Short mmCIF file of C-alpha atoms in Angstrom, two decimals:
data_model
loop_
_atom_site.label_atom_id
_atom_site.label_comp_id
_atom_site.label_asym_id
_atom_site.label_seq_id
_atom_site.Cartn_x
_atom_site.Cartn_y
_atom_site.Cartn_z
CA MET A 549 -0.02 0.17 -0.10
CA GLU A 550 1.44 3.47 -0.66
CA LEU A 551 0.43 7.10 0.19
CA PRO A 552 1.18 9.96 -2.39
CA ASP A 553 4.77 10.09 -2.23
CA GLY A 554 7.54 12.74 -3.45
CA HIS A 555 7.04 11.53 -7.20
CA VAL A 556 3.41 12.82 -7.02
CA VAL A 557 2.73 15.73 -8.79
CA PRO A 558 1.66 18.79 -6.08
CA LEU A 559 -1.65 20.28 -7.51
CA ARG A 560 0.04 23.68 -6.84
CA THR A 561 2.48 22.25 -9.67
CA ALA A 562 -0.19 20.56 -12.08
CA ILE A 563 -2.05 23.79 -12.67
CA GLU A 564 1.03 25.88 -13.54
CA THR A 565 1.26 27.58 -17.20
CA THR A 566 3.85 28.98 -19.08
CA PRO A 567 4.30 31.48 -21.75
CA ILE A 568 4.04 30.87 -25.67
CA ASP A 569 3.55 34.10 -26.90
CA SER A 570 1.33 37.29 -25.19
CA HIS A 571 -1.72 35.46 -25.61
CA SER A 572 -0.96 31.67 -25.67
CA TYR A 573 -0.15 29.65 -22.55
CA ARG A 574 1.17 26.21 -22.24
CA ALA A 575 -0.19 23.69 -19.61
CA LYS A 576 1.14 20.04 -18.86
CA ILE A 577 -1.96 17.62 -17.45
CA PRO A 578 -0.12 14.87 -15.30
CA LEU A 579 -1.82 11.68 -15.07
CA ASP A 580 -1.58 11.96 -11.30
CA HIS A 581 -4.49 14.31 -11.15
CA CYS A 582 -6.61 12.14 -13.56
CA TYR A 583 -9.26 9.73 -13.19
CA LEU A 584 -7.87 7.07 -15.62
CA LYS A 585 -6.43 9.34 -18.32
CA THR A 586 -9.17 12.20 -18.14
CA ALA A 587 -8.47 15.27 -16.38
CA HIS A 588 -11.16 16.52 -14.26
CA GLY A 589 -13.30 19.80 -14.64
CA GLY A 590 -11.62 21.53 -11.81
CA LEU A 591 -8.02 20.64 -12.61
CA LEU A 592 -8.89 22.18 -15.66
CA VAL A 593 -9.95 25.44 -14.30
CA CYS A 594 -7.27 26.14 -12.39
CA ILE A 595 -4.72 25.70 -15.25
CA VAL A 596 -6.94 28.11 -17.08
CA ILE A 597 -6.85 30.45 -14.20
CA ASN A 598 -3.45 30.16 -13.76
CA ALA A 599 -3.02 31.42 -17.38
CA VAL A 600 -5.51 34.12 -16.89
CA GLN A 601 -3.46 35.19 -13.89
CA GLN A 602 -0.35 34.92 -15.81
CA HIS A 603 -1.70 37.06 -18.54
CA PHE A 604 -2.64 39.83 -15.96
CA ARG A 605 1.16 39.86 -14.88
CA SER A 606 2.12 40.57 -18.08
CA THR A 607 0.22 41.55 -21.20
CA LEU A 608 -2.04 43.38 -19.14
CA LEU A 609 -0.28 44.08 -16.25
CA ALA A 610 -1.02 48.09 -16.87
CA ARG A 611 -4.71 46.94 -15.63
CA ASN A 612 -3.35 46.13 -12.12
CA HIS A 613 -5.83 43.07 -11.96
CA PRO A 614 -4.01 40.26 -10.55
CA ASP A 615 -6.67 38.43 -8.88
CA THR A 616 -9.30 36.11 -10.93
CA PHE A 617 -12.48 36.56 -8.79
CA SER A 618 -15.29 34.89 -11.01
CA ILE A 619 -14.99 32.14 -13.84
CA ASP A 620 -17.38 30.62 -16.06
CA THR A 621 -16.78 27.43 -17.88
CA LEU A 622 -18.14 25.13 -20.42
CA PHE A 623 -16.67 21.68 -20.82
CA LEU A 624 -16.93 21.23 -24.91
CA ARG A 625 -14.91 17.43 -24.78
CA PRO A 626 -12.76 15.40 -22.40
CA THR A 627 -9.41 16.59 -22.07
CA GLU A 628 -6.29 13.94 -21.53
CA ASP A 629 -3.16 13.73 -19.63
CA GLY A 630 -0.47 15.29 -21.71
CA GLU A 631 0.12 19.13 -23.11
CA ALA A 632 -2.79 21.37 -23.70
CA THR A 633 -2.81 25.26 -24.40
CA VAL A 634 -4.71 28.12 -23.15
CA VAL A 635 -5.46 30.80 -25.41
CA ILE A 636 -6.64 34.00 -24.33
CA LYS A 637 -8.82 36.70 -25.52
CA ASP A 638 -8.87 40.44 -24.36
CA THR A 639 -12.41 40.37 -24.32
CA ARG A 640 -13.24 44.06 -22.01
CA PRO A 641 -9.95 45.36 -20.56
CA GLY A 642 -11.67 48.01 -18.39
CA SER A 643 -10.55 50.34 -15.30
CA SER A 644 -12.23 48.39 -12.24
CA LEU A 645 -12.35 45.09 -13.45
CA SER A 646 -11.41 43.29 -16.95
CA ILE A 647 -12.97 40.13 -18.58
CA VAL A 648 -11.29 38.01 -21.09
CA HIS A 649 -12.04 34.86 -23.20
CA PHE A 650 -10.31 31.95 -23.06
CA ALA A 651 -10.28 28.42 -24.95
CA LEU A 652 -8.15 25.43 -23.61
CA LEU A 653 -7.20 23.32 -26.19
CA GLN A 654 -5.46 19.56 -26.87
CA ASP A 655 -4.47 18.45 -30.11
CA GLY A 656 -5.56 21.93 -31.67
CA VAL A 657 -9.38 20.81 -30.54
CA GLU A 658 -11.22 23.01 -28.08
CA ARG A 659 -11.97 21.22 -25.09
CA VAL A 660 -13.12 23.95 -22.54
CA VAL A 661 -14.04 27.33 -23.21
CA GLY A 662 -15.44 30.20 -20.98
CA TYR A 663 -14.99 34.00 -19.22
CA ALA A 664 -13.03 34.65 -16.87
CA SER A 665 -13.26 37.90 -14.80
CA ASN A 666 -10.41 39.92 -12.67
CA ARG A 667 -9.96 43.04 -10.71
CA ASN A 668 -7.61 43.49 -7.58
CA LEU A 669 -9.29 42.10 -4.47
CA ASP A 670 -6.73 44.03 -2.17
CA LEU A 671 -8.08 47.45 -3.65
CA GLU A 672 -11.87 46.49 -3.30
CA ARG A 673 -14.11 48.38 -1.65
CA GLY A 674 -17.82 49.28 -1.69
CA VAL A 675 -20.82 48.56 0.41
CA SER A 676 -21.21 45.62 2.37
CA TYR A 677 -23.91 44.15 4.83
CA PRO A 678 -23.77 41.40 7.45
CA THR A 679 -26.10 38.32 5.97
CA PRO A 680 -26.96 35.40 7.64
CA SER A 681 -24.69 31.95 7.46
CA PRO A 682 -25.10 29.97 4.05
CA ILE A 683 -24.80 26.82 5.74
CA ASP A 684 -28.16 25.89 6.67
CA PRO A 685 -28.65 23.40 8.33
CA LYS A 686 -26.02 23.62 10.38
CA PRO A 687 -23.11 20.61 10.29
CA PRO A 688 -22.07 19.54 13.55
CA PRO A 689 -19.15 21.39 15.47
CA ALA A 690 -15.74 19.94 14.73
CA ASP A 691 -12.63 20.54 16.74
CA LEU A 692 -9.90 20.53 14.08
CA ALA A 693 -7.22 19.61 16.52
CA LYS A 694 -8.81 16.56 17.80
CA LEU A 695 -10.00 15.80 14.34
CA ALA A 696 -6.39 15.81 12.83
CA ASP A 697 -6.18 12.59 15.52
CA GLN A 698 -9.43 11.17 14.35
CA LEU A 699 -10.71 11.78 18.22
CA ASP A 700 -13.53 14.33 17.57
CA SER A 701 -17.00 12.12 17.85
CA ASN A 702 -19.00 13.99 15.54
CA TRP A 703 -16.71 13.39 12.77
CA ILE A 704 -14.69 10.12 11.27
CA GLY A 705 -11.95 10.47 8.62
CA PHE A 706 -11.45 8.96 5.16
CA SER A 707 -7.61 8.34 3.98
CA ALA A 708 -8.59 6.81 0.47
CA LEU A 709 -5.59 4.23 -0.63
CA TRP A 710 -3.08 5.71 -3.24
CA HIS A 711 -1.99 3.47 -5.78
CA PRO A 712 -0.13 4.50 -9.30
CA HIS A 713 -3.09 2.60 -11.20
CA SER A 714 -5.57 3.43 -8.91
CA PHE A 715 -8.95 4.58 -11.18
CA LEU A 716 -9.55 7.59 -8.42
CA LYS A 717 -6.06 8.76 -8.24
CA ALA A 718 -7.14 12.63 -8.36
CA PHE A 719 -9.59 11.76 -5.21
CA THR A 720 -7.07 10.01 -2.96
CA LEU A 721 -4.82 12.54 -3.10
CA LEU A 722 -7.05 14.92 -0.03
CA GLN A 723 -8.08 13.26 3.15
CA TYR A 724 -11.68 13.65 3.78
CA PHE A 725 -13.82 13.86 7.21
CA PHE A 726 -17.48 12.80 7.15
CA PRO A 727 -20.22 13.29 9.95
CA THR A 728 -20.44 10.56 12.05
CA LYS A 729 -24.30 11.40 12.60
CA PRO A 730 -25.48 13.17 8.99
CA GLY A 731 -28.39 15.30 10.15
CA THR A 732 -28.53 16.46 6.47
CA PRO A 733 -31.20 15.62 3.84
CA PRO A 734 -29.74 13.15 1.24
CA ASN A 735 -29.16 16.08 -1.50
CA ILE A 736 -26.46 17.70 0.81
CA SER A 737 -23.06 16.45 1.14
CA ASP A 738 -20.49 17.69 3.96
CA ALA A 739 -16.84 17.08 4.56
CA TRP A 740 -13.71 18.69 6.27
CA ILE A 741 -10.62 18.17 3.97
CA ARG A 742 -6.65 18.79 4.16
CA PHE A 743 -4.20 17.44 1.62
CA ALA A 744 -3.14 13.50 2.12
CA ARG A 745 0.37 14.84 2.69
CA ALA A 746 1.28 17.16 5.74
CA ASP A 747 3.34 19.57 4.05
CA GLN A 748 0.54 20.91 1.37
CA ARG A 749 -2.15 23.60 1.87
CA PHE A 750 -4.79 24.82 0.13
CA THR A 751 -4.34 27.93 -1.76
CA THR A 752 -6.97 30.53 -3.70
CA GLU A 753 -5.73 29.18 -6.58
CA ILE A 754 -6.39 25.78 -6.34
CA LEU A 755 -9.86 26.57 -5.06
CA GLY A 756 -11.49 25.20 -8.69
CA SER A 757 -9.80 21.77 -8.28
CA ILE A 758 -11.51 21.47 -4.66
CA ALA A 759 -15.05 22.69 -5.89
CA ASP A 760 -14.70 19.98 -8.12
CA HIS A 761 -14.15 16.78 -5.75
CA TRP A 762 -16.97 16.80 -3.26
CA ARG A 763 -20.57 16.64 -4.78
CA ARG A 764 -21.78 12.87 -4.10
CA MET A 765 -25.47 13.78 -3.04
CA ILE A 766 -26.45 11.03 -5.92
CA GLU A 767 -24.77 8.63 -3.45
CA ASN A 768 -27.32 9.26 -0.68
CA TYR A 769 -30.18 7.89 -3.23
CA VAL A 770 -28.66 4.67 -3.85
CA PRO A 771 -29.35 2.66 -1.12
CA ASP A 772 -26.20 0.00 -1.07
CA SER A 773 -23.90 2.70 -2.23
CA LYS A 774 -20.29 2.30 -0.43
CA TRP A 775 -20.69 6.46 -0.30
CA HIS A 776 -24.20 6.97 1.17
CA GLN A 777 -23.96 9.22 4.03
CA ASP A 778 -25.36 6.52 6.46
CA ILE A 779 -22.96 3.63 5.44
CA ILE A 780 -19.50 5.27 4.69
CA PRO A 781 -19.25 6.38 8.70
CA LYS A 782 -19.97 2.81 9.35
CA ARG A 783 -17.64 1.32 6.86
CA LEU A 784 -14.50 3.71 8.27
CA ALA A 785 -15.46 2.85 11.89
CA GLN A 786 -14.68 -0.85 10.95
CA ALA A 787 -11.41 -0.08 8.99
CA ASN A 788 -10.11 2.25 11.89
CA ALA A 789 -10.90 -0.83 14.59
CA GLU A 790 -8.89 -3.18 11.98
CA GLY A 791 -6.25 -0.61 11.92
CA ARG A 792 -6.52 -0.81 7.91
CA LEU A 793 -7.60 2.02 5.21
CA GLU A 794 -10.21 1.62 2.75
CA PRO A 795 -10.15 1.79 -0.85
CA ALA A 796 -11.76 4.57 -2.77
CA TYR A 797 -14.83 2.87 -3.92
CA SER A 798 -16.38 3.52 -7.50
CA THR A 799 -19.46 5.29 -7.63
CA SER A 800 -22.95 4.14 -8.36
CA TYR A 801 -22.64 6.32 -11.53
CA GLY A 802 -20.30 8.85 -13.51
CA TYR A 803 -20.63 12.59 -13.12
CA PRO A 804 -19.35 14.68 -16.06
CA THR A 805 -19.50 18.01 -15.45
CA LEU A 806 -21.03 20.35 -18.30
CA SER A 807 -20.69 23.89 -17.02
CA MET A 808 -19.06 25.15 -14.00
CA HIS A 809 -19.17 28.66 -12.24
CA LEU A 810 -16.62 29.89 -9.72
CA GLU A 811 -16.58 33.11 -7.71
CA ILE A 812 -13.88 33.74 -4.88
CA LYS A 813 -15.59 35.56 -1.97
CA LYS A 814 -12.47 36.34 -0.05
CA LYS A 815 -8.47 35.10 -0.73
CA LEU A 816 -6.90 32.21 1.39
CA PRO A 817 -3.60 33.52 3.16
CA PRO A 818 -0.66 33.58 1.32
CA GLN A 819 0.92 30.75 3.36
CA GLY A 820 -2.30 28.56 2.74
CA SER A 821 -4.65 26.85 5.26
CA GLU A 822 -4.66 23.29 6.22
CA TRP A 823 -8.02 22.42 6.50
CA LEU A 824 -11.52 23.72 4.37
CA PHE A 825 -15.08 22.81 5.06
CA MET A 826 -17.08 21.87 1.96
CA ARG A 827 -20.95 22.01 1.60
CA ALA A 828 -22.45 20.30 -1.68
CA ARG A 829 -26.47 20.55 -2.46
CA SER A 830 -28.49 19.94 -5.06
CA ARG A 831 -31.58 21.81 -5.63
CA THR A 832 -33.14 19.20 -8.42
CA ILE A 833 -31.82 15.62 -9.64
CA GLN A 834 -33.69 14.77 -12.73
CA ASN A 835 -34.05 13.01 -15.85
CA GLY A 836 -30.35 12.13 -15.34
CA ARG A 837 -29.04 15.75 -14.94
CA PHE A 838 -28.71 17.50 -11.60
CA ASP A 839 -27.16 20.66 -10.38
CA ALA A 840 -24.72 21.16 -7.38
CA GLU A 841 -24.06 24.32 -5.10
CA VAL A 842 -20.82 23.90 -3.52
CA LEU A 843 -19.95 26.38 -0.49
CA ILE A 844 -15.98 26.47 0.36
CA MET A 845 -15.34 27.42 3.96
CA ASP A 846 -11.99 28.29 5.76
CA GLU A 847 -11.64 27.14 9.31
CA HIS A 848 -13.64 29.48 10.98
CA MET A 849 -16.53 29.13 8.47
CA ASP A 850 -16.17 32.19 6.70
CA LEU A 851 -17.07 31.60 2.85
CA ILE A 852 -14.08 31.77 0.80
CA GLY A 853 -15.69 30.15 -2.66
CA LEU A 854 -18.94 29.51 -4.08
CA SER A 855 -19.30 27.03 -7.18
CA HIS A 856 -22.68 26.55 -8.99
CA GLN A 857 -22.02 23.62 -12.00
CA LEU A 858 -24.25 21.20 -13.83
CA ALA A 859 -23.62 17.70 -14.22
CA PHE A 860 -25.23 14.79 -16.17
CA ILE A 861 -25.89 11.13 -14.44
CA THR A 862 -24.08 8.32 -16.60
CA LYS A 863 -23.60 4.32 -16.50
CA ASN A 864 -20.34 4.29 -14.19
CA ILE A 865 -17.70 2.32 -15.13
CA GLN A 866 -17.11 0.12 -11.93
CA ILE A 867 -13.44 0.06 -11.28
CA ALA A 868 -12.55 -2.97 -8.60
CA ASP A 869 -11.72 -1.60 -5.37
CA MET A 870 -7.65 -1.42 -4.49
CA PRO A 871 -6.98 -4.21 -2.06
CA ARG A 872 -6.90 -3.35 1.31
CA GLN A 873 -3.78 -3.12 2.95
CA PRO A 874 -2.46 -2.20 6.57
CA LYS A 875 -2.85 1.32 7.81
CA ILE A 876 -0.02 3.61 8.05
CA SER A 877 0.05 7.00 9.27
CA ARG A 878 -0.25 10.59 7.46
CA LEU A 879 2.89 11.81 5.73
#
């Protein structure tokens, strides 16, 4: 059994782009962050944001709009591991904010398109009013110090097996903590998350990838799903008692994303954050498609990011669970 080692490409490296010319940027999508060979939508959003922010540090430097605070993305075709190119068009350079169009291409074919809005978040000023917490119903309280050592009775940790040939490598790079007694309707999924490697932190530029990792509400409607919110705490408790890690289970269905909107409400500190809380909620699940609203909160339960997604529900390729192996401590 393996956990991610030093040879696995860190997420912050996986999203890096390099300039080709004034409006084109090259990316290299690593297999470590793919499902089989397909890059997940959140990773592609982060790659685009990296290219857009580079664009505003060079070609559009005079605008002083370094921060991508809103991005709307359409996923036209699957994108696989390997080289890709992001092409940017200066749609609306402005004084208070600027908007650019982007297209991510692979093998000369458009795979992802959309618009990104940039401004300087450190200089934002304007009307502000306090609003109620967007988290309703509230999740169980969490003591993050106890959570890290599996000592918080309200939450139970899930460190999925990492394996170089795993179908779910991208998923296993994170550590998840689920409510032991979920008190939410089945259309809601809650989780605290941190990286499987102790030396990695969440930063603002990778929030797009994080938003795409946890939206498994559909599994709560499948009575025998291993991801059902009432089943997974029991399976994890049994695994902990036996001193082993659970596999990264296949889901009941596939959930390909058609579109994603991401808004950054507040920047994370430059040094990053160890913990994030995520709530995914679906308003309607009908005719093989569903919406997902994903809230991303920091350690103080302040809203950091908000994502709206449209996804399809498809027949899934059932991948055998990786063999169970003895548990080892977090790196």
